[in-house]
Coordinates of C-alpha atoms in Angstrom, one line a residue:
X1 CA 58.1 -48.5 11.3
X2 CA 57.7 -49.0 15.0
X3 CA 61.5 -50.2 14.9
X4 CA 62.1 -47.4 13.3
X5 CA 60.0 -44.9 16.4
X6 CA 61.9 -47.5 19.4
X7 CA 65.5 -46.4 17.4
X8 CA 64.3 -42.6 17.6
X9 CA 63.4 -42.7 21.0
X10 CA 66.3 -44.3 22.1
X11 CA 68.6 -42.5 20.3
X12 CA 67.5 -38.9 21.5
X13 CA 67.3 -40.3 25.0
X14 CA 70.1 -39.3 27.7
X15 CA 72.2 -42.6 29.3
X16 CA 69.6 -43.2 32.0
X17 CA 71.8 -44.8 34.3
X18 CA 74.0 -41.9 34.4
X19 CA 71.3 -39.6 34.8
X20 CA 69.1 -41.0 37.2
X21 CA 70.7 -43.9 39.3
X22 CA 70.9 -41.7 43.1
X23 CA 72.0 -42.9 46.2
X24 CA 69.2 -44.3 48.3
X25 CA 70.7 -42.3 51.5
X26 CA 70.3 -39.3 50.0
X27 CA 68.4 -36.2 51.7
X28 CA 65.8 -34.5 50.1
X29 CA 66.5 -31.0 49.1
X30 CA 65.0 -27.7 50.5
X31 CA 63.9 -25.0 48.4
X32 CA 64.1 -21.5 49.2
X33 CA 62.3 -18.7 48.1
X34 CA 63.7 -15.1 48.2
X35 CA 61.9 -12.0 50.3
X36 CA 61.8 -9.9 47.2
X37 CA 61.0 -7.1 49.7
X38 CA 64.5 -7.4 51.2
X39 CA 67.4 -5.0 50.3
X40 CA 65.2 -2.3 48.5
X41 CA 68.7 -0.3 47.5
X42 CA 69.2 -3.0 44.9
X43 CA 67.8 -2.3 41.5
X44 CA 65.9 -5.4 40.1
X45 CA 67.7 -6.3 36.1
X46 CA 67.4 -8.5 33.7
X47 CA 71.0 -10.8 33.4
X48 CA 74.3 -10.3 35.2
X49 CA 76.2 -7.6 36.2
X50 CA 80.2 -8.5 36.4
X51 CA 81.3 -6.5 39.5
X52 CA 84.5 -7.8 39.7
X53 CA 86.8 -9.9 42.0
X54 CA 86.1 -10.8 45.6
X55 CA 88.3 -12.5 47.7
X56 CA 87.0 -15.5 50.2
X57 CA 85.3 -14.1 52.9
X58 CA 83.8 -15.9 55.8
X59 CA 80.9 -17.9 55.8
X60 CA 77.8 -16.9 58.1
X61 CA 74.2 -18.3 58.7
X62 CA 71.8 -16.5 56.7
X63 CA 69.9 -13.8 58.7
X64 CA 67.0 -11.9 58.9
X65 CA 68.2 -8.5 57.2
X66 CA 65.4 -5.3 57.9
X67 CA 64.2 -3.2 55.0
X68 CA 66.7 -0.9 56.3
X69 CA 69.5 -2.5 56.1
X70 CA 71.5 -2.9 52.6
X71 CA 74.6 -5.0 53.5
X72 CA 73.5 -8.6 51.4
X73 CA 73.5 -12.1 53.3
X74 CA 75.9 -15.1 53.1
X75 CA 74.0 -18.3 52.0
X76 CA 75.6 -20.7 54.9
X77 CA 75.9 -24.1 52.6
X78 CA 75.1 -27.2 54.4
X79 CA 78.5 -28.2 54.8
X80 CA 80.8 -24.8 54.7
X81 CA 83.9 -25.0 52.2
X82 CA 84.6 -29.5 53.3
X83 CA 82.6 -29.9 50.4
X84 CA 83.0 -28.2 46.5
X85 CA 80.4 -25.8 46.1
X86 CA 78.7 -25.4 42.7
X87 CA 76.1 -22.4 41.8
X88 CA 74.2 -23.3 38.4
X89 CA 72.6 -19.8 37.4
X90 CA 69.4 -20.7 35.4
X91 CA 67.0 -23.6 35.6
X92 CA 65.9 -24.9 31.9
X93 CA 67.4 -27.3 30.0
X94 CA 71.3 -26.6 30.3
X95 CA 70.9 -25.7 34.2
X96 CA 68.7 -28.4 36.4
X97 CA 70.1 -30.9 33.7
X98 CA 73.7 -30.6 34.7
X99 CA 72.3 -30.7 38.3
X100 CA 70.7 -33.8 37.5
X101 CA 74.1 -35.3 36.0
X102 CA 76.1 -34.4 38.7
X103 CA 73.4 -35.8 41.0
X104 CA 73.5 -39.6 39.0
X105 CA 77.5 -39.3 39.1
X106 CA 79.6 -41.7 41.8
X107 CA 82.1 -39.6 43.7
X108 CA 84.7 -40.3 45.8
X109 CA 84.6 -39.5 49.3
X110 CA 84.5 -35.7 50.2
X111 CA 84.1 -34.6 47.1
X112 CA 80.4 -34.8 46.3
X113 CA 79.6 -31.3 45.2
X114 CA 77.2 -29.1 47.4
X115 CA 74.7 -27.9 44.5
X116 CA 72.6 -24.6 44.4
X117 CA 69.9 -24.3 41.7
X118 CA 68.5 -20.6 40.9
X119 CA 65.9 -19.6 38.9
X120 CA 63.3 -17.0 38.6
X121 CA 60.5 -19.1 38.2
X122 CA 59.2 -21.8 40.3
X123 CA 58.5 -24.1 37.6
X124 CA 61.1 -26.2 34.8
X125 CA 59.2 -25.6 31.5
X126 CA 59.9 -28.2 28.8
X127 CA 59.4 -25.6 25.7
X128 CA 59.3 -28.0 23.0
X129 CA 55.5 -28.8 24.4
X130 CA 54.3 -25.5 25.5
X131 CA 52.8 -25.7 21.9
X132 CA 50.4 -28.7 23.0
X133 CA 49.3 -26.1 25.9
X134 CA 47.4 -24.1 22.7
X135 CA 45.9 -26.6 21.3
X136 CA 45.2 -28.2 24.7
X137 CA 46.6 -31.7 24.6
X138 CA 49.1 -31.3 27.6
X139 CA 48.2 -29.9 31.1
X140 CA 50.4 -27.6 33.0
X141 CA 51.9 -29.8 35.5
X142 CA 52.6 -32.5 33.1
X143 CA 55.1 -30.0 31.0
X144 CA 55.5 -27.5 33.8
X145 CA 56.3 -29.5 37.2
X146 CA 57.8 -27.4 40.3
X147 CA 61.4 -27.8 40.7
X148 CA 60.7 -28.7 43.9
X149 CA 59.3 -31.8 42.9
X150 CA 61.6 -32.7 40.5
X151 CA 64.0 -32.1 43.6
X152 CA 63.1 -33.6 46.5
X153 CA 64.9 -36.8 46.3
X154 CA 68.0 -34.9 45.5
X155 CA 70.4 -33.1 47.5
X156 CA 69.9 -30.3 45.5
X157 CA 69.0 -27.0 47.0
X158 CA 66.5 -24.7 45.1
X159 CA 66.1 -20.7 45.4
X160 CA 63.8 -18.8 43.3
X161 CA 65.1 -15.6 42.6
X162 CA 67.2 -13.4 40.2
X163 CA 70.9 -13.0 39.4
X164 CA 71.6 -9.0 39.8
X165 CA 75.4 -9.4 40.1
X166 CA 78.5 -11.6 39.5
X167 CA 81.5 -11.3 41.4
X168 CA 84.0 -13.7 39.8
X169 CA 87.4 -14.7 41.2
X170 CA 88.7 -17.5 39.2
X171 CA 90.6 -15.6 36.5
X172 CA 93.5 -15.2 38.7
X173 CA 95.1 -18.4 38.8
X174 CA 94.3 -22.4 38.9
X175 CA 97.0 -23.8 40.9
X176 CA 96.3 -25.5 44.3
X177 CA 96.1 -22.7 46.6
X178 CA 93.4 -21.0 44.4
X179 CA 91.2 -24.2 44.5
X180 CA 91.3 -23.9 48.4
X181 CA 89.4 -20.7 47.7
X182 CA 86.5 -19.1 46.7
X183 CA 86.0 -18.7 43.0
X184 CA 83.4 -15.9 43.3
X185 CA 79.8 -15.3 44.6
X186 CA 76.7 -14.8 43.0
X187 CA 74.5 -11.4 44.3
X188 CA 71.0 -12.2 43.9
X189 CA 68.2 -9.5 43.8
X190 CA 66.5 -10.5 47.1
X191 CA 70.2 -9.5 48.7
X192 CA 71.1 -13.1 49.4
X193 CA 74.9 -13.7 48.6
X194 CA 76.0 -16.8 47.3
X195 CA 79.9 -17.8 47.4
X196 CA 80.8 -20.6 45.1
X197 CA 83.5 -22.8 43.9
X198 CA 82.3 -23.7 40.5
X199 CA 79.9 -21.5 38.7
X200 CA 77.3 -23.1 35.9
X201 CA 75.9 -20.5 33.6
X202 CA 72.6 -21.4 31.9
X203 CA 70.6 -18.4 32.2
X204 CA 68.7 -18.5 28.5
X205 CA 67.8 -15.7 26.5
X206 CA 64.5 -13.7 26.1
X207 CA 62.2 -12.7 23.0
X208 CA 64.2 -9.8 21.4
X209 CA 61.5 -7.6 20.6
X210 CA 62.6 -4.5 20.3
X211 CA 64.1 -4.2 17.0
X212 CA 61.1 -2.9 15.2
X213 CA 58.7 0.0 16.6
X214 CA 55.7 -1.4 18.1
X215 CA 56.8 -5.2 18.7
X216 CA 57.4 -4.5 22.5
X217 CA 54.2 -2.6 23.1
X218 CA 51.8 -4.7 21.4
X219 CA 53.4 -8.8 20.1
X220 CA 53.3 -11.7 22.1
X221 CA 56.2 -13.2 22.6
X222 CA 56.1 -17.4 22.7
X223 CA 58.6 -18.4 24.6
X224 CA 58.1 -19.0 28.1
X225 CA 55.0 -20.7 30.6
X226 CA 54.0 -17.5 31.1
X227 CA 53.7 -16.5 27.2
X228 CA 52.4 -19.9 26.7
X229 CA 49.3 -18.7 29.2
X230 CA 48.9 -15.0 27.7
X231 CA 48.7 -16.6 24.2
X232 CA 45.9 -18.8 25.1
X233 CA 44.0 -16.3 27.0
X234 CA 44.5 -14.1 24.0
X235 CA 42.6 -16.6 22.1
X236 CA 40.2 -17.7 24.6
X237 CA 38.8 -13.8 24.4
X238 CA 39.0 -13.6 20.9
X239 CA 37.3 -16.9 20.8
X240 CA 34.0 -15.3 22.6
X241 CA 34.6 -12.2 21.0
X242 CA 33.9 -13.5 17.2
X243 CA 31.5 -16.4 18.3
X244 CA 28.6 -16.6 16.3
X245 CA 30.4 -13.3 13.3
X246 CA 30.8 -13.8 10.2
X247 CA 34.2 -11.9 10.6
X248 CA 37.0 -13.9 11.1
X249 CA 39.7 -14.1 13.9
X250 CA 43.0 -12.5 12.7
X251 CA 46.2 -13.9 13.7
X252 CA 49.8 -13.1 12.4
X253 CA 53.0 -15.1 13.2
X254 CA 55.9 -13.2 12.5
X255 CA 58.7 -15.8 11.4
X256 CA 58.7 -18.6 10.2
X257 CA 61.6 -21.1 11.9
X258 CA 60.6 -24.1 13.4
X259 CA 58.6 -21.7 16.5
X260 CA 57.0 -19.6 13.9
X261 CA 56.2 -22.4 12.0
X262 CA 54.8 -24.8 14.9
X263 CA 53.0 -22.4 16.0
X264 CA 51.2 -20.8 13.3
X265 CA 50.0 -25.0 12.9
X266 CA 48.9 -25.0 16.2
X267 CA 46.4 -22.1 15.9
X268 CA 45.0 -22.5 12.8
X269 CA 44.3 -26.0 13.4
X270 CA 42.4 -24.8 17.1
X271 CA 40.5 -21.6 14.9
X272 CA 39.8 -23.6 11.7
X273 CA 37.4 -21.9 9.7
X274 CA 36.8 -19.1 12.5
X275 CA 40.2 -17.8 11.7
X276 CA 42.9 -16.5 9.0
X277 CA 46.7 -17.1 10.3
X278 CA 49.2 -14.9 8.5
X279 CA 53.0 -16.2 8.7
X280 CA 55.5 -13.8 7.7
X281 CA 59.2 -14.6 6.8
X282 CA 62.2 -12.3 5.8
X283 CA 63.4 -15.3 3.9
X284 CA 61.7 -16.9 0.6
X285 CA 60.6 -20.1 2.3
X286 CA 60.0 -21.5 5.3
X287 CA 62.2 -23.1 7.6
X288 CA 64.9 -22.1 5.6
X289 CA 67.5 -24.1 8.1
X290 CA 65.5 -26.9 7.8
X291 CA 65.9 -30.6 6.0
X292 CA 63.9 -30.4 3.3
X293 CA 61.5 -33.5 3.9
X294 CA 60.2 -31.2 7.5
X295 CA 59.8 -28.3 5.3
X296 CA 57.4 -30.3 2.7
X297 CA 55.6 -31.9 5.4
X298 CA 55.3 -28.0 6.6
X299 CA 54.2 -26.8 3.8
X300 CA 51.7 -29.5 3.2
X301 CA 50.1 -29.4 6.6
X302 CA 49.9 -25.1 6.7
X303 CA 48.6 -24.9 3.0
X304 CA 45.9 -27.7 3.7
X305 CA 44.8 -25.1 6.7
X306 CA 44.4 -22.3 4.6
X307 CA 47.3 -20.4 6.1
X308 CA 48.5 -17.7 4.5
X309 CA 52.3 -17.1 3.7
X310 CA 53.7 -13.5 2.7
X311 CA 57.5 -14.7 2.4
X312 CA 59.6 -12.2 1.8
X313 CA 58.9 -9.4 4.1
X314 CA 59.9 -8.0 7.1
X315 CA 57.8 -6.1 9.5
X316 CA 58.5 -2.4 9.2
X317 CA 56.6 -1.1 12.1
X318 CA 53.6 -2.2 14.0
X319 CA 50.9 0.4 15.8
X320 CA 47.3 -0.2 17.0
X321 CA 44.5 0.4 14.3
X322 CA 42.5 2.9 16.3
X323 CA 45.8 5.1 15.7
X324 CA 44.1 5.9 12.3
X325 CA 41.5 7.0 13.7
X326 CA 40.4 10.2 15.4
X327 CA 41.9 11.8 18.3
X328 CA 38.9 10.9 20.7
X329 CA 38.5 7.2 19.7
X330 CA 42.4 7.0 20.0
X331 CA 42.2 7.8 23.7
X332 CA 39.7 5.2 24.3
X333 CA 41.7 2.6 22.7
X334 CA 44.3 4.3 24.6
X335 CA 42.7 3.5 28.0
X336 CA 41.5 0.2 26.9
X337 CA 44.3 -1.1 25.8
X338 CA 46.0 0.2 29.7
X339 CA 43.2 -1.6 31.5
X340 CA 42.9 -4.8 29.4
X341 CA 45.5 -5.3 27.7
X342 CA 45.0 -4.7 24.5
X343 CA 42.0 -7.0 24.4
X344 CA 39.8 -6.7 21.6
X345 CA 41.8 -4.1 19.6
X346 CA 42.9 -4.7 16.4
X347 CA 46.9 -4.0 15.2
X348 CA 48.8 -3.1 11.9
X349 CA 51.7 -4.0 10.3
X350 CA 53.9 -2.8 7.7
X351 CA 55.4 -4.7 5.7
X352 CA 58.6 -4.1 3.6
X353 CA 59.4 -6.5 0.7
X354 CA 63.6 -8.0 0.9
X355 CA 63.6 -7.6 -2.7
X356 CA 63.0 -4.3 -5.3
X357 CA 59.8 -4.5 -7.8
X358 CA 57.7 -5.9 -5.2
X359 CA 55.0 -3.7 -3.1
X360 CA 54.8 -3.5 0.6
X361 CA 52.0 -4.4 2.2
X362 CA 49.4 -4.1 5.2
X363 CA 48.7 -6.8 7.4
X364 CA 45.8 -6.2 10.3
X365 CA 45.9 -8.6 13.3
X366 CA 43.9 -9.3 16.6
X367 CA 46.9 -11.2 17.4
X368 CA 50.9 -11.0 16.8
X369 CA 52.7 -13.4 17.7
X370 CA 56.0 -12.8 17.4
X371 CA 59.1 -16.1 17.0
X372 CA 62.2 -14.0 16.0
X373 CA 65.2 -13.2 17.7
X374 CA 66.5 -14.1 20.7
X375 CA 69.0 -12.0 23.1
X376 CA 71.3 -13.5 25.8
X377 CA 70.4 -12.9 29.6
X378 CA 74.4 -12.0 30.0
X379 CA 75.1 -8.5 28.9
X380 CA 77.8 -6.8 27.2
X381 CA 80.7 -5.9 30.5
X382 CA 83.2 -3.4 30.5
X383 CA 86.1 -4.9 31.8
X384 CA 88.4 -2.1 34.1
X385 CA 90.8 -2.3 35.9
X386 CA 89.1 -3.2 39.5
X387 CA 86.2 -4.9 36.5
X388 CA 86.6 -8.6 35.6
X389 CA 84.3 -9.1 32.8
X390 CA 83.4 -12.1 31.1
X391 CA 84.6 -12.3 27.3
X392 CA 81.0 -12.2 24.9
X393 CA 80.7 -12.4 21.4
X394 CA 78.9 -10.0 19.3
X395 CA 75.2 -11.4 20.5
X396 CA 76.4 -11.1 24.0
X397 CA 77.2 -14.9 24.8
X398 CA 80.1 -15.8 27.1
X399 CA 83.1 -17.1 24.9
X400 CA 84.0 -20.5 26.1
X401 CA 86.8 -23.5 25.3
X402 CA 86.1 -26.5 23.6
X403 CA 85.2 -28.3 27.5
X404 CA 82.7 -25.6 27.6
X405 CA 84.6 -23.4 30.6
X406 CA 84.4 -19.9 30.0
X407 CA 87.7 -18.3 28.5
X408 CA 89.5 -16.6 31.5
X409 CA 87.5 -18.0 34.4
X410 CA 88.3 -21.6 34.3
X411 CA 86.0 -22.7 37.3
X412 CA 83.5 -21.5 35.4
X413 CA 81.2 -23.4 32.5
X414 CA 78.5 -21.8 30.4
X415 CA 76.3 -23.4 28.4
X416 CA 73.0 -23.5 26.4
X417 CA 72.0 -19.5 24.7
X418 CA 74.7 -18.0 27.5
X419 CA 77.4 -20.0 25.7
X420 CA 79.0 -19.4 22.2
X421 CA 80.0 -22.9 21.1
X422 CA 80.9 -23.7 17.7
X423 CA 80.6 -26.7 15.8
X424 CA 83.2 -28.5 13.7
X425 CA 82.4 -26.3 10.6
X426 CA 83.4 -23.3 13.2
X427 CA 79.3 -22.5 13.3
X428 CA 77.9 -21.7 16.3
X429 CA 75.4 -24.0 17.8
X430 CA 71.6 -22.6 18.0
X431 CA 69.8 -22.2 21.0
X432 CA 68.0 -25.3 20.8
X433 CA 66.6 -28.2 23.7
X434 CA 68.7 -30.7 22.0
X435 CA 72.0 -28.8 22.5
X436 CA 71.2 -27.7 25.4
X437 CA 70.6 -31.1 26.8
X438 CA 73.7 -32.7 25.1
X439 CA 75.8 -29.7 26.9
X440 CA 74.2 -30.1 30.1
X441 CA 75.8 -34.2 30.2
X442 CA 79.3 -32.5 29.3
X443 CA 79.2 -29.4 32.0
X444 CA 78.2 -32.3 34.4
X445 CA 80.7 -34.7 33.2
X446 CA 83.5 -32.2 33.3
X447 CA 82.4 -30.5 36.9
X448 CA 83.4 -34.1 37.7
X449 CA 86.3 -34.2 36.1
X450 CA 87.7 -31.0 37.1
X451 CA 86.9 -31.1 41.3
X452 CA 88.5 -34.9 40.6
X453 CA 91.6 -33.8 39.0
X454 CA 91.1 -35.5 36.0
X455 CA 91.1 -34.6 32.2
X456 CA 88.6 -32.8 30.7
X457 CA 86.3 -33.9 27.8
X458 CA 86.1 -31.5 24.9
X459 CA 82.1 -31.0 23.8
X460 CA 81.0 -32.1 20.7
X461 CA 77.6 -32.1 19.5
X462 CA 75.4 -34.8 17.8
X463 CA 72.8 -33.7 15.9
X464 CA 70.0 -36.4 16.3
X465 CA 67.6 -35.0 14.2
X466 CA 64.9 -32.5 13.6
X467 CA 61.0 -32.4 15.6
X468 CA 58.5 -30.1 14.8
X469 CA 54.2 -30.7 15.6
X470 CA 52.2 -29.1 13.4
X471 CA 49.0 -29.9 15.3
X472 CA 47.4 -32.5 17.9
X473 CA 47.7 -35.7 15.5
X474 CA 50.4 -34.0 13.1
X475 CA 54.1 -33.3 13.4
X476 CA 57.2 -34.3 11.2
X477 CA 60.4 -36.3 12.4
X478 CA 63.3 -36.9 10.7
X479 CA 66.1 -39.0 12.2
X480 CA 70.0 -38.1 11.0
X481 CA 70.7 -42.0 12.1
X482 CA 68.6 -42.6 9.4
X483 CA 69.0 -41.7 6.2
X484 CA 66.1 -40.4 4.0
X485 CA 63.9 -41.2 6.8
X486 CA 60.8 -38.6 7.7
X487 CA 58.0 -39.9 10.0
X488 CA 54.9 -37.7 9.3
X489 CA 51.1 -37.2 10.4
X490 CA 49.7 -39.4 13.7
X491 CA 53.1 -41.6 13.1
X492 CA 55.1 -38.6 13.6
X493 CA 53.2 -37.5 16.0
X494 CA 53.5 -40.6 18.2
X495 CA 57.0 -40.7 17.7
X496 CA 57.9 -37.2 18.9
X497 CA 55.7 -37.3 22.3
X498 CA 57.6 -40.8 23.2
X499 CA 61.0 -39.2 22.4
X500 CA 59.5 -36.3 24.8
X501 CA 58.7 -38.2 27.1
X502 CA 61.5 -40.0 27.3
X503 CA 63.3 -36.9 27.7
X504 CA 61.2 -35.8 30.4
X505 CA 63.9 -34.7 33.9
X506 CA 63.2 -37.6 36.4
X507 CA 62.2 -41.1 36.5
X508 CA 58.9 -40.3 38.7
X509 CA 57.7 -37.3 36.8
X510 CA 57.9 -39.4 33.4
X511 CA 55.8 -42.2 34.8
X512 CA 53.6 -39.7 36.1
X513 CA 52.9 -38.0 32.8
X514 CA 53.5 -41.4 30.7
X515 CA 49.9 -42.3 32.4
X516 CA 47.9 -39.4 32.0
X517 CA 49.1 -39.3 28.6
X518 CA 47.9 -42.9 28.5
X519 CA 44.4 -42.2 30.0
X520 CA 43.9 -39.3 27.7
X521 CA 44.2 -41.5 24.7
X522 CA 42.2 -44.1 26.1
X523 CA 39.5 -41.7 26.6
X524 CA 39.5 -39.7 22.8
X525 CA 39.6 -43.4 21.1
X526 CA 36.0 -44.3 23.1
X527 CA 34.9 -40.9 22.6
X528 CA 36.3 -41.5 18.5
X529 CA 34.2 -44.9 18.8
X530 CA 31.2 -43.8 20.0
X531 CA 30.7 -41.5 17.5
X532 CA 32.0 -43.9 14.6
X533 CA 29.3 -46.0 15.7
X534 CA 26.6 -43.3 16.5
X535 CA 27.2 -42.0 12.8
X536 CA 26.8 -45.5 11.6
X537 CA 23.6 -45.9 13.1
X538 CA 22.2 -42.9 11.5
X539 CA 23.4 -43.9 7.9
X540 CA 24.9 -40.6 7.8

């Protein structure tokens, strides 16, 4: 068995040496964050807006630009154009990974890429274990470290800030007079202009909430650090709210993939017998992409926590209880839920049955959490005349080639949710860490291989296997190197937080986090001691 754990671990683990061996004479990086206050004429969005083509302009210092001026300004890169510049949009998995892999790579001389990082947060968030900040087995910093730390013995640069425009260039030509130029430039929001010669997109996607009236208002999305925190805050206050009532804290999870699923595990286990979790699945099972052997261990671990499955059903609609009441008390909810929000007010759902003969059904939560859908951060572009867009699927995901450039723009690579890549059954790939991180060693590999004049690989995808945790000493694992294989309760769960950690972005962080993890075991097996022995001692 512990063979078995080393072979995961490894197996799910990037090349190390490629990722992480740097050159000692390397400078540490700078990070720079925007004046949001800057270039007020610029509308903040979501995404990218495809102006169209620019040609290569000059290349000035960055200067202080008054609140009445509205021309952007030039990012000056360290070394002008005697270097390749590269722009990765987006910071999770896809985007500070590649930076990462180019980082590790051996260049030739000159051609070491310049590297820009942007992001609209300050912090990387390693979402497969934003789950362990419910039920409080991970700190912040140890899933949630500032780029600028993972950065500072790198030579890449940081910005925190947000893409409001793209200005491609590189679907004119690809000969040698067009790589002497600019490719595009990047607009950001805080009126900084970025030129580049390679482009990375790995912008993500957010919650996609607004496909049934009421989600937007009043679910929680789980996604991000910052859901992460509004989720446990959520329960925190209900926590207070209900101690010492015989009524029970109400929680609904609407979906049930491996997110839904996860984390409908996650809060029952922290509520126990204070509260009633509610999943809720269009489909007639859970995890219905699932093997089967992670669905049993699933089912096994939710029904043994009194969780309550209505499979089946989708959500209809979703309003505030108080909206069935009268028209004064409705107001007061009304200013309550402004002021607080929504704390300590109580929500319905409609449910609709997917199949004829069965009734609907009314579900009332404090809490909706809500784990389906998902929707791009590039947006659907109108391509014109003096308008280059880029070519997106139906969910709004740039179209790429098999090396994982986007169709069209050939100095520029999308991957992660911004990309639609297909696998060898002609399925695309979900958005998921594992793909992401397998894309992120291609981009790099092929950023290389492109700026060196050298073939390109084409990206094929490995699946390793399937993680879920389904609690602080639960979660299921099972390996595809090994067949019939599942590694369940505490085993399972040891397994998954080495492969984690393992997976972890830098050599410094992991060893960092690798002892506190350490520490934080040593200290819950004395405490589980101590009380072994203190029961023993009372014959109880």
């Amino acid at each position: 068995m512990a063979h078995a754990i080393s072979s995961l671990a490894s197996s799910m683990l990037f090349n190390r040496e490629q990722l992480h061996c740097r050159n000692p004479f390397q400078r540490n990086s700078r990070s720079y964050r925007a004046n949001s206050g800057l270039f007020s004429s610029f509308v903040p969005r979501q995404g990218l807006r495809v102006l169209g083509s620019i040609s290569g302009g000059g290349y000035g210092a960055v200067s202080e630009v008054s609140e009445k001026q509205s021309p952007p300004s030039n990012y000056a890169w360290p070394e002008n154009n005697k270097r390749p510049r590269v722009c990765i949009l987006g910071g999770g998995f896809g985007g500070l990974y590649t930076a990462l892999r180019l980082e590790s790579l051996e260049w030739p001389d000159g051609k070491r890429p310049q590297v820009v990082l942007v992001d609209q947060s300050e912090r990387f968030v390693f979402k497969p274990l934003l789950y362990e900040l419910i039920s409080g087995e991970v700190d912040e910093w140890e899933i949630a470290p500032y780029f600028s730390d993972l950065l500072s013995s790198t030579t890449v640069q940081f910005f925190k800030d947000r893409v409001q425009a793209l200005h491609p260039s590189d679907h004119l030509r690809m000969d040698a007079a067009a790589l002497s130029q600019s490719a595009g430039s990047v607009h950001l929001e805080s009126g900084l202009l970025i030129e580049y010669d390679w482009l990375v997109l790995a912008l993500g996607s957010d919650a996609k909430l607004d496909v049934v009236p009421g989600a937007m208002e009043y679910a929680l999305p789980f996604s991000t650090l910052e859901d992460a925190r509004r989720v446990n805050k959520k329960l925190t206050a209900l926590e207070r709210k209900y101690f010492g009532k015989d009524s029970p804290i109400r929680v609904a999870v609407v979906g049930c993939g491996y997110s839904g699923v996860e984390l409908a595990a996650t809060v029952s286990e922290r509520l126990r017998d204070r509260g009633v979790v509610q999943a809720i699945n269009v489909d007639k099972t859970i995890l219905p992409n699932a093997p089967p052997s992670n669905r049993e261990s699933a089912l096994k671990v939710l029904l043994s926590r009194n969780v309550e499955l209505l499979l089946g059903y989708f959500v209809r609609c979703m309003r505030r209880a108080s909206e069935l009441r009268s028209s004064p008390e409705r107001e007061n909810a009304q200013a309550a839920h402004d002021t607080t929000e929504h704390d300590h007010e109580r929500f319905i759902l409609e449910l609709q049955p997917t199949e004829r003969g069965i009734e609907s059904q009314i579900v009332e939560a404090d809490l909706v959490l809500w784990t389906v859908g998902s929707k791009p951060l590039l947006p659907e572009v109108t391509t014109s005349d003096r308008s280059i867009g880029l070519p997106l699927n139906g969910r709004g995901q740039a179209e790429t080639d098999e090396t994982l450039r986007v169709k069209g723009h050939p100095r520029t690579f999308a991957i992660g949710d911004s990309s639609a890549v297909k696998d060898k059954q002609g399925k695309l790939l979900p958005g998921t860490a594992q793909v992401a991180f397998q894309q992120a060693d291609f981009a790099g590999w092929n950023l290389w291989a492109a700026i060196n004049d050298r073939p390109l690989l084409p990206f094929r995808f490995q699946n390793l296997g399937e993680m879920m945790t389904l609690g602080r000493y639960d979660a299921a694992i099972t390996p595809s190197f090994i067949e019939g294989l599942t590694l369940e309760g505490p085993v399972g769960h040891a397994a998954r937080k080495i492969a984690y950690l393992l997976r972890l972005p830098t050599d410094e962080h992991r060893v960092k986090v690798g002892m506190s993890w350490l520490a934080k075991s040593a200290v819950e097996s004395t405490a589980l001691m101590q009380d072994t022995f203190a029961k023993m001692l009372s014959g109880s």
